[in-house]
Amino acid sequence: MRPLFHPSIEDVTVEAILHALADPVRVAIYADIVAQDCPQNCSNFLTVSDKAVPKSTLSQHFRILREAGLIRSERCGVEMRNISRCTELEQRFPGLIRAIVTAHTIQSADEARARMPAPKRPARRAATK
Amino acid sequence: MRPLFHPSIEDVTVEAILHALADPVRVAIYADIVAQDCPQNCSNFLTVSDKAVPKSTLSQHFRILREAGLIRSERCGVEMRNISRCTELEQRFPGLIRAIVTAHTIQSADEARARMPAPKRPARRAATK
DNA sequence: TCCATAGTTCCGCAGTTCAGAACTATTGAA
DNA sequence: TTCAATAGTTCTGAACTGCGGAACTATGGA
């Protein structure tokens, strides 16, 4: 097993970050890692957005996030602890990560709304807003 | 020739945007289109960052930018005028486009600095470590 | 020592991207 | 009208990339 590679922050490229986060599964995983304060292990994500993700695929996804400089992974016993490198990234590319995670949140909310069964409207008279 | 397809703004996805801009040629083209106020035609980009880009490849790149919702293209005589859809995008995903373009600018500046021939330092009496 | 758990690597298939060649569309000149 | 020039698109095969099942490695208990 080759040792885990983490690029130093000045070697991190915009292209690698965007490529890593251009995948719906990876962006969901990453948004979750950013949201949680404590390290997440890989197998927390064996299902993402109610879809099963095979272990091998998951492993690749984590490698791509790691090699793009988005997360830091360290082995801890039998598991892997993954944390985001937000602070470093914020220094290098101010606003980038937050904007992407926010955009992802907006889109997820839209999708959730679109999936809503009956888009019950409030009665006309008592308008919200 | 099929007519040009432009997604409506609410159909634009973060994934498509990130995928489109995860390519060094495309992000360079897009940053340029955003920077210029007037529409740009495709063949302005037959060379990007001093590298020749084949016409067919360029055409694909523009299609991807267009179908991601990043630019609007319209035929104007024999050429194509391309403008960015910044304003709409800013409404849908606030801060996203600006953060990406800024990050790209930072990185380009870094790369330019790294290519500098002699990184002349101010003479520091003692040796350089 | 053996097993369970967590993750990685290998590998074939499917899908994507690249770039050259041929094509279409529009304009302007003869 | 016809022809040529310009700008961009589509087609196509070769190269590349990504997904996921099977086999593997590493670690920690029993």
mmCIF file of C-alpha atoms (C1' of nucleotides) in Angstrom:
data_model
loop_
_atom_site.group_PDB
_atom_site.id
_atom_site.type_symbol
_atom_site.label_atom_id
_atom_site.label_comp_id
_atom_site.label_asym_id
_atom_site.label_seq_id
_atom_site.Cartn_x
_atom_site.Cartn_y
_atom_site.Cartn_z
ATOM 1 C CA MET A 1 0.000 0.000 0.000
ATOM 2 C CA ARG A 2 1.500 3.241 -1.087
ATOM 3 C CA PRO A 3 1.639 5.980 1.523
ATOM 4 C CA LEU A 4 -1.046 8.666 1.393
ATOM 5 C CA PHE A 5 -0.090 11.642 -0.718
ATOM 6 C CA HIS A 6 -1.091 15.142 0.323
ATOM 7 C CA PRO A 7 -0.027 18.023 -1.907
ATOM 8 C CA SER A 8 1.467 21.000 -0.144
ATOM 9 C CA ILE A 9 -0.896 23.927 -0.244
ATOM 10 C CA GLU A 10 1.044 25.886 -2.856
ATOM 11 C CA ASP A 11 0.841 22.926 -5.238
ATOM 12 C CA VAL A 12 -2.932 22.816 -5.042
ATOM 13 C CA THR A 13 -4.554 23.878 -8.309
ATOM 14 C CA VAL A 14 -7.947 25.313 -9.089
ATOM 15 C CA GLU A 15 -8.379 22.711 -11.807
ATOM 16 C CA ALA A 16 -7.864 19.829 -9.400
ATOM 17 C CA ILE A 17 -10.284 21.337 -6.883
ATOM 18 C CA LEU A 18 -12.978 21.943 -9.481
ATOM 19 C CA HIS A 19 -12.482 18.530 -11.013
ATOM 20 C CA ALA A 20 -12.749 16.890 -7.602
ATOM 21 C CA LEU A 21 -15.929 18.745 -6.747
ATOM 22 C CA ALA A 22 -17.513 18.382 -10.184
ATOM 23 C CA ASP A 23 -18.773 14.960 -9.166
ATOM 24 C CA PRO A 24 -22.092 14.839 -7.293
ATOM 25 C CA VAL A 25 -20.956 12.083 -4.935
ATOM 26 C CA ARG A 26 -17.677 13.777 -4.106
ATOM 27 C CA VAL A 27 -19.181 17.184 -3.562
ATOM 28 C CA ALA A 28 -21.777 15.645 -1.244
ATOM 29 C CA ILE A 29 -19.059 13.858 0.724
ATOM 30 C CA TYR A 30 -16.922 16.956 0.876
ATOM 31 C CA ALA A 31 -19.755 19.249 1.938
ATOM 32 C CA ASP A 32 -20.460 16.821 4.732
ATOM 33 C CA ILE A 33 -16.840 16.685 5.854
ATOM 34 C CA VAL A 34 -16.713 20.473 5.870
ATOM 35 C CA ALA A 35 -19.950 20.694 7.814
ATOM 36 C CA GLN A 36 -18.872 18.238 10.520
ATOM 37 C CA ASP A 37 -16.228 19.418 12.877
ATOM 38 C CA CYS A 38 -14.858 16.016 13.782
ATOM 39 C CA PRO A 39 -13.000 13.778 11.315
ATOM 40 C CA GLN A 40 -15.146 11.459 9.241
ATOM 41 C CA ASN A 41 -14.143 7.990 8.217
ATOM 42 C CA CYS A 42 -14.739 6.698 4.714
ATOM 43 C CA SER A 43 -17.384 4.160 5.510
ATOM 44 C CA ASN A 44 -19.691 6.863 6.804
ATOM 45 C CA PHE A 45 -20.334 7.389 3.118
ATOM 46 C CA LEU A 46 -21.214 3.910 1.925
ATOM 47 C CA THR A 47 -24.507 5.529 1.055
ATOM 48 C CA VAL A 48 -24.611 9.083 -0.277
ATOM 49 C CA SER A 49 -27.927 10.822 -1.014
ATOM 50 C CA ASP A 50 -29.692 7.481 -0.495
ATOM 51 C CA LYS A 51 -27.555 5.757 -3.076
ATOM 52 C CA ALA A 52 -25.128 2.948 -2.286
ATOM 53 C CA VAL A 53 -21.533 3.656 -3.251
ATOM 54 C CA PRO A 54 -19.206 0.648 -3.670
ATOM 55 C CA LYS A 55 -16.182 0.607 -1.395
ATOM 56 C CA SER A 56 -13.688 0.700 -4.243
ATOM 57 C CA THR A 57 -15.388 3.706 -5.789
ATOM 58 C CA LEU A 58 -15.482 5.412 -2.422
ATOM 59 C CA SER A 59 -11.787 4.812 -1.973
ATOM 60 C CA GLN A 60 -11.097 6.447 -5.342
ATOM 61 C CA HIS A 61 -13.294 9.403 -4.432
ATOM 62 C CA PHE A 62 -11.344 9.956 -1.242
ATOM 63 C CA ARG A 63 -8.070 9.700 -3.084
ATOM 64 C CA ILE A 64 -9.186 12.339 -5.562
ATOM 65 C CA LEU A 65 -10.354 14.683 -2.799
ATOM 66 C CA ARG A 66 -7.082 14.108 -0.966
ATOM 67 C CA GLU A 67 -4.822 14.620 -3.973
ATOM 68 C CA ALA A 68 -6.700 17.753 -4.937
ATOM 69 C CA GLY A 69 -5.717 19.104 -1.524
ATOM 70 C CA LEU A 70 -9.286 19.278 -0.253
ATOM 71 C CA ILE A 71 -8.959 16.873 2.640
ATOM 72 C CA ARG A 72 -6.309 15.429 4.890
ATOM 73 C CA SER A 73 -6.576 11.735 5.686
ATOM 74 C CA GLU A 74 -4.771 9.831 8.352
ATOM 75 C CA ARG A 75 -4.936 6.251 9.333
ATOM 76 C CA CYS A 76 -6.120 5.760 12.859
ATOM 77 C CA GLY A 77 -6.155 2.132 13.792
ATOM 78 C CA VAL A 78 -8.259 0.258 11.338
ATOM 79 C CA GLU A 79 -10.050 3.326 10.045
ATOM 80 C CA MET A 80 -9.212 6.512 8.217
ATOM 81 C CA ARG A 81 -9.945 9.926 9.618
ATOM 82 C CA ASN A 82 -10.667 12.595 7.052
ATOM 83 C CA ILE A 83 -10.753 16.297 7.754
ATOM 84 C CA SER A 84 -11.093 19.221 5.422
ATOM 85 C CA ARG A 85 -8.193 21.581 4.724
ATOM 86 C CA CYS A 86 -10.510 24.597 4.643
ATOM 87 C CA THR A 87 -8.266 26.984 6.517
ATOM 88 C CA GLU A 88 -5.252 26.463 4.291
ATOM 89 C CA LEU A 89 -7.425 26.600 1.185
ATOM 90 C CA GLU A 90 -9.079 29.787 2.318
ATOM 91 C CA GLN A 91 -5.622 31.357 2.513
ATOM 92 C CA ARG A 92 -4.666 30.236 -0.951
ATOM 93 C CA PHE A 93 -7.982 30.803 -2.770
ATOM 94 C CA PRO A 94 -10.113 33.116 -0.642
ATOM 95 C CA GLY A 95 -13.827 32.452 -0.844
ATOM 96 C CA LEU A 96 -13.558 29.556 -3.249
ATOM 97 C CA ILE A 97 -14.467 26.653 -1.004
ATOM 98 C CA ARG A 98 -17.221 28.501 0.760
ATOM 99 C CA ALA A 99 -18.778 29.587 -2.550
ATOM 100 C CA ILE A 100 -18.780 26.043 -3.870
ATOM 101 C CA VAL A 101 -20.199 24.521 -0.714
ATOM 102 C CA THR A 102 -22.858 27.238 -0.574
ATOM 103 C CA ALA A 103 -23.760 26.657 -4.210
ATOM 104 C CA HIS A 104 -24.046 22.952 -3.520
ATOM 105 C CA THR A 105 -26.340 23.672 -0.578
ATOM 106 C CA ILE A 106 -28.547 25.940 -2.677
ATOM 107 C CA GLN A 107 -28.836 23.325 -5.370
ATOM 108 C CA SER A 108 -29.601 20.507 -2.919
ATOM 109 C CA ALA A 109 -32.348 22.619 -1.389
ATOM 110 C CA ASP A 110 -33.801 23.271 -4.854
ATOM 111 C CA GLU A 111 -33.747 19.594 -5.649
ATOM 112 C CA ALA A 112 -35.392 18.710 -2.366
ATOM 113 C CA ARG A 113 -38.098 21.248 -3.077
ATOM 114 C CA ALA A 114 -38.591 19.841 -6.579
ATOM 115 C CA ARG A 115 -39.029 16.370 -5.116
ATOM 116 C CA MET A 116 -41.750 17.619 -2.716
ATOM 117 C CA PRO A 117 -44.985 15.705 -3.443
ATOM 118 C CA ALA A 118 -47.730 18.361 -3.195
ATOM 119 C CA PRO A 119 -46.422 21.892 -3.404
ATOM 120 C CA LYS A 120 -49.294 23.122 -1.244
ATOM 121 C CA ARG A 121 -49.654 26.864 -1.543
ATOM 122 C CA PRO A 122 -50.646 29.109 1.320
ATOM 123 C CA ALA A 123 -54.243 30.388 1.051
ATOM 124 C CA ARG A 124 -54.293 33.584 -0.958
ATOM 125 C CA ARG A 125 -55.467 36.044 1.691
ATOM 126 C CA ALA A 126 -52.873 35.277 4.319
ATOM 127 C CA ALA A 127 -49.915 35.597 2.052
ATOM 128 C CA THR A 128 -46.468 34.926 3.427
ATOM 129 C CA LYS A 129 -43.929 37.503 2.364
ATOM 130 C CA MET B 1 -26.251 22.041 -37.741
ATOM 131 C CA ARG B 2 -28.246 21.745 -34.621
ATOM 132 C CA PRO B 3 -29.399 24.968 -33.026
ATOM 133 C CA LEU B 4 -27.405 26.253 -30.036
ATOM 134 C CA PHE B 5 -28.695 25.013 -26.716
ATOM 135 C CA HIS B 6 -28.677 27.282 -23.670
ATOM 136 C CA PRO B 7 -30.014 25.881 -20.396
ATOM 137 C CA SER B 8 -32.382 28.116 -18.501
ATOM 138 C CA ILE B 9 -30.755 29.468 -15.386
ATOM 139 C CA GLU B 10 -32.656 27.245 -12.983
ATOM 140 C CA ASP B 11 -31.441 24.167 -14.837
ATOM 141 C CA VAL B 12 -27.814 25.141 -14.400
ATOM 142 C CA THR B 13 -25.993 22.806 -12.002
ATOM 143 C CA VAL B 14 -22.920 23.309 -9.865
ATOM 144 C CA GLU B 15 -21.518 20.063 -11.236
ATOM 145 C CA ALA B 16 -21.736 21.260 -14.823
ATOM 146 C CA ILE B 17 -20.130 24.591 -13.940
ATOM 147 C CA LEU B 18 -17.270 22.987 -12.034
ATOM 148 C CA HIS B 19 -16.750 20.374 -14.712
ATOM 149 C CA ALA B 20 -16.643 23.045 -17.397
ATOM 150 C CA LEU B 21 -14.119 25.129 -15.486
ATOM 151 C CA ALA B 22 -11.993 22.186 -14.354
ATOM 152 C CA ASP B 23 -10.164 22.321 -17.660
ATOM 153 C CA PRO B 24 -7.228 24.717 -17.903
ATOM 154 C CA VAL B 25 -8.056 25.816 -21.444
ATOM 155 C CA ARG B 26 -11.722 26.387 -20.699
ATOM 156 C CA VAL B 27 -11.131 28.294 -17.504
ATOM 157 C CA ALA B 28 -8.633 30.521 -19.299
ATOM 158 C CA ILE B 29 -11.132 31.186 -22.081
ATOM 159 C CA TYR B 30 -13.927 31.825 -19.629
ATOM 160 C CA ALA B 31 -11.874 34.147 -17.427
ATOM 161 C CA ASP B 32 -11.077 36.129 -20.535
ATOM 162 C CA ILE B 33 -14.691 36.324 -21.643
ATOM 163 C CA VAL B 34 -15.681 37.504 -18.171
ATOM 164 C CA ALA B 35 -12.902 40.090 -18.127
ATOM 165 C CA GLN B 36 -13.832 41.568 -21.514
ATOM 166 C CA ASP B 37 -17.011 43.532 -21.681
ATOM 167 C CA CYS B 38 -17.682 43.001 -25.347
ATOM 168 C CA PRO B 39 -18.575 39.617 -26.853
ATOM 169 C CA GLN B 40 -15.663 37.450 -27.915
ATOM 170 C CA ASN B 41 -15.670 35.199 -30.917
ATOM 171 C CA CYS B 42 -14.260 31.689 -30.804
ATOM 172 C CA SER B 43 -11.255 32.232 -32.980
ATOM 173 C CA ASN B 44 -9.868 34.777 -30.559
ATOM 174 C CA PHE B 45 -8.805 31.662 -28.679
ATOM 175 C CA LEU B 46 -6.984 29.675 -31.332
ATOM 176 C CA THR B 47 -4.056 30.104 -28.997
ATOM 177 C CA VAL B 48 -4.570 29.996 -25.234
ATOM 178 C CA SER B 49 -1.672 30.568 -22.825
ATOM 179 C CA ASP B 50 0.703 30.407 -25.791
ATOM 180 C CA LYS B 51 -0.546 27.002 -26.845
ATOM 181 C CA ALA B 52 -2.365 26.323 -30.111
ATOM 182 C CA VAL B 53 -5.834 24.866 -29.695
ATOM 183 C CA PRO B 54 -7.302 23.028 -32.703
ATOM 184 C CA LYS B 55 -10.555 24.452 -34.036
ATOM 185 C CA SER B 56 -12.549 21.306 -33.390
ATOM 186 C CA THR B 57 -11.378 21.178 -29.803
ATOM 187 C CA LEU B 58 -12.196 24.846 -29.370
ATOM 188 C CA SER B 59 -15.672 24.244 -30.694
ATOM 189 C CA GLN B 60 -16.191 21.475 -28.106
ATOM 190 C CA HIS B 61 -14.910 23.730 -25.341
ATOM 191 C CA PHE B 62 -17.380 26.441 -26.265
ATOM 192 C CA ARG B 63 -20.204 23.930 -26.391
ATOM 193 C CA ILE B 64 -19.345 22.740 -22.894
ATOM 194 C CA LEU B 65 -19.179 26.275 -21.515
ATOM 195 C CA ARG B 66 -22.475 27.064 -23.226
ATOM 196 C CA GLU B 67 -24.310 23.953 -22.057
ATOM 197 C CA ALA B 68 -23.055 24.469 -18.519
ATOM 198 C CA GLY B 69 -24.835 27.827 -18.625
ATOM 199 C CA LEU B 70 -21.646 29.847 -18.340
ATOM 200 C CA ILE B 71 -21.841 31.696 -21.630
ATOM 201 C CA ARG B 72 -24.408 32.731 -24.174
ATOM 202 C CA SER B 73 -23.437 32.386 -27.822
ATOM 203 C CA GLU B 74 -25.127 33.831 -30.809
ATOM 204 C CA ARG B 75 -24.290 33.646 -34.397
ATOM 205 C CA CYS B 76 -23.604 37.020 -35.894
ATOM 206 C CA GLY B 77 -22.896 36.748 -39.554
ATOM 207 C CA VAL B 78 -20.063 34.364 -40.067
ATOM 208 C CA GLU B 79 -18.855 34.542 -36.489
ATOM 209 C CA MET B 80 -20.115 33.654 -33.066
ATOM 210 C CA ARG B 81 -20.394 36.213 -30.304
ATOM 211 C CA ASN B 82 -19.897 34.813 -26.845
ATOM 212 C CA ILE B 83 -20.764 36.639 -23.664
ATOM 213 C CA SER B 84 -20.748 35.455 -20.093
ATOM 214 C CA ARG B 85 -23.973 34.911 -18.140
ATOM 215 C CA CYS B 86 -22.410 36.324 -14.958
ATOM 216 C CA THR B 87 -25.399 38.298 -13.785
ATOM 217 C CA GLU B 88 -27.838 35.410 -13.958
ATOM 218 C CA LEU B 89 -25.302 33.071 -12.381
ATOM 219 C CA GLU B 90 -24.603 35.490 -9.578
ATOM 220 C CA GLN B 91 -28.302 35.381 -8.762
ATOM 221 C CA ARG B 92 -28.428 31.622 -8.722
ATOM 222 C CA PHE B 93 -25.094 30.869 -7.037
ATOM 223 C CA PRO B 94 -23.899 34.029 -5.311
ATOM 224 C CA GLY B 95 -20.149 34.466 -5.258
ATOM 225 C CA LEU B 96 -19.380 31.265 -7.130
ATOM 226 C CA ILE B 97 -18.216 32.611 -10.444
ATOM 227 C CA ARG B 98 -16.262 35.451 -8.925
ATOM 228 C CA ALA B 99 -14.474 33.102 -6.512
ATOM 229 C CA ILE B 100 -13.469 30.760 -9.313
ATOM 230 C CA VAL B 101 -12.265 33.512 -11.606
ATOM 231 C CA THR B 102 -10.342 35.089 -8.731
ATOM 232 C CA ALA B 103 -8.758 31.760 -7.829
ATOM 233 C CA HIS B 104 -7.754 31.290 -11.443
ATOM 234 C CA THR B 105 -6.187 34.738 -11.477
ATOM 235 C CA ILE B 106 -4.227 34.004 -8.299
ATOM 236 C CA GLN B 107 -2.953 30.768 -9.737
ATOM 237 C CA SER B 108 -1.977 32.297 -13.068
ATOM 238 C CA ALA B 109 -0.040 34.982 -11.228
ATOM 239 C CA ASP B 110 1.758 32.311 -9.188
ATOM 240 C CA GLU B 111 2.634 30.388 -12.306
ATOM 241 C CA ALA B 112 3.899 33.497 -14.040
ATOM 242 C CA ARG B 113 6.080 34.241 -11.028
ATOM 243 C CA ALA B 114 7.387 30.665 -11.003
ATOM 244 C CA ARG B 115 8.353 30.971 -14.673
ATOM 245 C CA MET B 116 10.333 34.144 -13.973
ATOM 246 C CA PRO B 117 13.934 33.492 -15.032
ATOM 247 C CA ALA B 118 16.034 34.968 -12.201
ATOM 248 C CA PRO B 119 14.049 35.521 -9.044
ATOM 249 C CA LYS B 120 16.467 38.241 -8.018
ATOM 250 C CA ARG B 121 16.394 38.662 -4.275
ATOM 251 C CA PRO B 122 17.387 41.802 -2.471
ATOM 252 C CA ALA B 123 21.045 41.248 -1.555
ATOM 253 C CA ARG B 124 20.977 39.874 1.948
ATOM 254 C CA ARG B 125 24.474 40.137 3.378
ATOM 255 C CA ALA B 126 24.516 36.529 4.567
ATOM 256 C CA ALA B 127 24.064 33.482 2.341
ATOM 257 C CA THR B 128 20.695 32.094 1.342
ATOM 258 C CA LYS B 129 20.270 29.414 3.972
ATOM 259 C "C1'" DT C 1 -3.256 -17.619 15.191
ATOM 260 C "C1'" DC C 2 -7.465 -16.538 13.211
ATOM 261 C "C1'" DC C 3 -11.172 -13.535 12.202
ATOM 262 C "C1'" DA C 4 -13.504 -9.110 11.431
ATOM 263 C "C1'" DT C 5 -13.276 -4.548 9.881
ATOM 264 C "C1'" DA C 6 -11.655 -0.724 6.950
ATOM 265 C "C1'" DG C 7 -9.710 0.565 3.105
ATOM 266 C "C1'" DT C 8 -6.699 -0.150 -1.318
ATOM 267 C "C1'" DT C 9 -5.315 -2.053 -5.647
ATOM 268 C "C1'" DC C 10 -6.083 -4.538 -9.945
ATOM 269 C "C1'" DC C 11 -8.415 -4.979 -14.027
ATOM 270 C "C1'" DG C 12 -11.939 -5.109 -17.692
ATOM 271 C "C1'" DC C 13 -15.627 -2.562 -19.584
ATOM 272 C "C1'" DA C 14 -18.018 1.627 -20.700
ATOM 273 C "C1'" DG C 15 -18.029 6.191 -21.426
ATOM 274 C "C1'" DT C 16 -15.480 10.616 -22.415
ATOM 275 C "C1'" DT C 17 -12.191 13.574 -24.606
ATOM 276 C "C1'" DC C 18 -8.976 15.002 -28.210
ATOM 277 C "C1'" DA C 19 -7.772 16.425 -32.747
ATOM 278 C "C1'" DG C 20 -7.622 15.680 -37.842
ATOM 279 C "C1'" DA C 21 -10.654 15.510 -41.862
ATOM 280 C "C1'" DA C 22 -14.734 16.570 -43.941
ATOM 281 C "C1'" DC C 23 -18.644 19.330 -43.699
ATOM 282 C "C1'" DT C 24 -22.110 23.524 -43.225
ATOM 283 C "C1'" DA C 25 -23.269 28.333 -43.041
ATOM 284 C "C1'" DT C 26 -22.580 33.067 -44.131
ATOM 285 C "C1'" DT C 27 -20.498 36.891 -46.525
ATOM 286 C "C1'" DG C 28 -18.417 39.375 -50.180
ATOM 287 C "C1'" DA C 29 -16.411 39.760 -54.682
ATOM 288 C "C1'" DA C 30 -16.311 38.599 -59.609
ATOM 289 C "C1'" DT D 1 -25.167 33.328 -59.792
ATOM 290 C "C1'" DT D 2 -21.095 31.385 -58.842
ATOM 291 C "C1'" DC D 3 -16.986 31.061 -56.379
ATOM 292 C "C1'" DA D 4 -13.787 31.642 -52.685
ATOM 293 C "C1'" DA D 5 -12.804 32.887 -47.962
ATOM 294 C "C1'" DT D 6 -13.871 32.732 -43.248
ATOM 295 C "C1'" DA D 7 -15.869 30.797 -38.969
ATOM 296 C "C1'" DG D 8 -17.437 27.198 -36.747
ATOM 297 C "C1'" DT D 9 -19.550 22.258 -36.406
ATOM 298 C "C1'" DT D 10 -19.786 17.346 -36.881
ATOM 299 C "C1'" DC D 11 -17.769 12.856 -37.606
ATOM 300 C "C1'" DT D 12 -14.601 9.475 -36.354
ATOM 301 C "C1'" DG D 13 -11.020 6.610 -34.401
ATOM 302 C "C1'" DA D 14 -7.426 6.530 -30.985
ATOM 303 C "C1'" DA D 15 -6.178 7.623 -26.272
ATOM 304 C "C1'" DC D 16 -7.634 8.423 -21.825
ATOM 305 C "C1'" DT D 17 -10.584 8.196 -17.572
ATOM 306 C "C1'" DG D 18 -13.879 6.416 -14.354
ATOM 307 C "C1'" DC D 19 -16.781 2.757 -12.304
ATOM 308 C "C1'" DG D 20 -17.229 -1.249 -9.682
ATOM 309 C "C1'" DG D 21 -16.445 -6.313 -8.659
ATOM 310 C "C1'" DA D 22 -12.835 -9.389 -6.961
ATOM 311 C "C1'" DA D 23 -8.799 -9.963 -4.687
ATOM 312 C "C1'" DC D 24 -5.657 -7.940 -1.642
ATOM 313 C "C1'" DT D 25 -3.350 -5.387 2.598
ATOM 314 C "C1'" DA D 26 -3.311 -3.495 7.182
ATOM 315 C "C1'" DT D 27 -4.829 -3.194 11.846
ATOM 316 C "C1'" DG D 28 -7.003 -4.680 16.084
ATOM 317 C "C1'" DG D 29 -9.253 -7.827 18.892
ATOM 318 C "C1'" DA D 30 -10.670 -12.770 20.616
#
